[in-house]
GROMACS .gro file of C-alpha atoms in nm:
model
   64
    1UNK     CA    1  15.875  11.999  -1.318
    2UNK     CA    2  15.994  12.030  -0.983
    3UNK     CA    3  15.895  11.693  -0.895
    4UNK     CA    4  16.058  11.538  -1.232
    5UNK     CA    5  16.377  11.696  -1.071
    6UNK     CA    6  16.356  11.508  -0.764
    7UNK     CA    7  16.292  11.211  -0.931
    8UNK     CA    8  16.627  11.279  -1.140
    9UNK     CA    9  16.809  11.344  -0.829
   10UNK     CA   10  16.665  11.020  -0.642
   11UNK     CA   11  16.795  10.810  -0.955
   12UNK     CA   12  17.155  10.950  -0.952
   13UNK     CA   13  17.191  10.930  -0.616
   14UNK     CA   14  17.058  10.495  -0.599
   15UNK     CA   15  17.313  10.450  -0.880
   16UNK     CA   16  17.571  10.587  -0.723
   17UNK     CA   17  17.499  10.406  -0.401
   18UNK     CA   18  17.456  10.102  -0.628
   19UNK     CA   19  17.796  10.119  -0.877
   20UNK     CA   20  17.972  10.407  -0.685
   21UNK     CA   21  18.010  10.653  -0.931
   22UNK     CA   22  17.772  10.836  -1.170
   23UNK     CA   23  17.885  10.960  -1.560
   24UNK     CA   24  17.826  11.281  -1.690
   25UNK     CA   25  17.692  11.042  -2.036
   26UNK     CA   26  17.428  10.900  -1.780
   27UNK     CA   27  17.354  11.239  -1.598
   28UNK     CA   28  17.243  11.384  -1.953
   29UNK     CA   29  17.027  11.113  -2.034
   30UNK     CA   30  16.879  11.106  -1.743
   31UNK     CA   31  16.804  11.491  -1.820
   32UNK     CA   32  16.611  11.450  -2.183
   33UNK     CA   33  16.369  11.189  -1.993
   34UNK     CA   34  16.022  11.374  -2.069
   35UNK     CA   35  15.815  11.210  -1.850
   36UNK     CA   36  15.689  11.130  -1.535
   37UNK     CA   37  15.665  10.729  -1.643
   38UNK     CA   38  15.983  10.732  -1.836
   39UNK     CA   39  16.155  10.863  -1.470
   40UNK     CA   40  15.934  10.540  -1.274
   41UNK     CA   41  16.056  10.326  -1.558
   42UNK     CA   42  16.431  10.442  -1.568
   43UNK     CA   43  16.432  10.395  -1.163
   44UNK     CA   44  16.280  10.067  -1.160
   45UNK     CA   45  16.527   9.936  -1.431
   46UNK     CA   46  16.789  10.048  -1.184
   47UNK     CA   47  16.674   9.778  -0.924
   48UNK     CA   48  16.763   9.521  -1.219
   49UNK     CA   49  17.067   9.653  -1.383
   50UNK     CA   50  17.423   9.524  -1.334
   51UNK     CA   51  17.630   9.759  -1.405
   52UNK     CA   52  17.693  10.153  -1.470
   53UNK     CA   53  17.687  10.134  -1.854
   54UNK     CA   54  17.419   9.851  -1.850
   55UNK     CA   55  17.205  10.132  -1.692
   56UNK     CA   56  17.288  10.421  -1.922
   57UNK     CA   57  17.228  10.236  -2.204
   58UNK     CA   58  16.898  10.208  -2.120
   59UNK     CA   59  16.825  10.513  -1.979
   60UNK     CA   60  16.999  10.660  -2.289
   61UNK     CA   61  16.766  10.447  -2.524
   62UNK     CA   62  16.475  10.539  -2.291
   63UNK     CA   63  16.526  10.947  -2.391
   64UNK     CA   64  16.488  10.866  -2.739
   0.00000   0.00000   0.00000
């Protein structure tokens, strides 16, 4: 769980770094990932994605 948190924390903090700015829409989805491969997936996406809703769209699509 603790780890899962991390993970969480490591993604926001790329995609700020990579669009400069985070949502809250993006910070919830990122919160109903489940999994330990749904987090790896979600922050490998992140390498690929062009922009800020690009990326929550997934990652909101992911948490379904």
């Amino acid at each position: 769980q603790g780890l899962q948190q991390g993970e969480r924390a490591m993604i926001l903090s790329l995609a700020k770094r990579r669009f400069g700015r985070v949502t809250k829409r993006l910070e919830r989805a990122l919160a109903r990932l489940d999994s330990p491969e749904k987090l790896l997936e979600a922050g490998e996406y992140l390498l690929d994605a062009e922009s800020l809703p690009q990326f929550t769209k997934f990652v909101e699509d992911l948490a379904r």
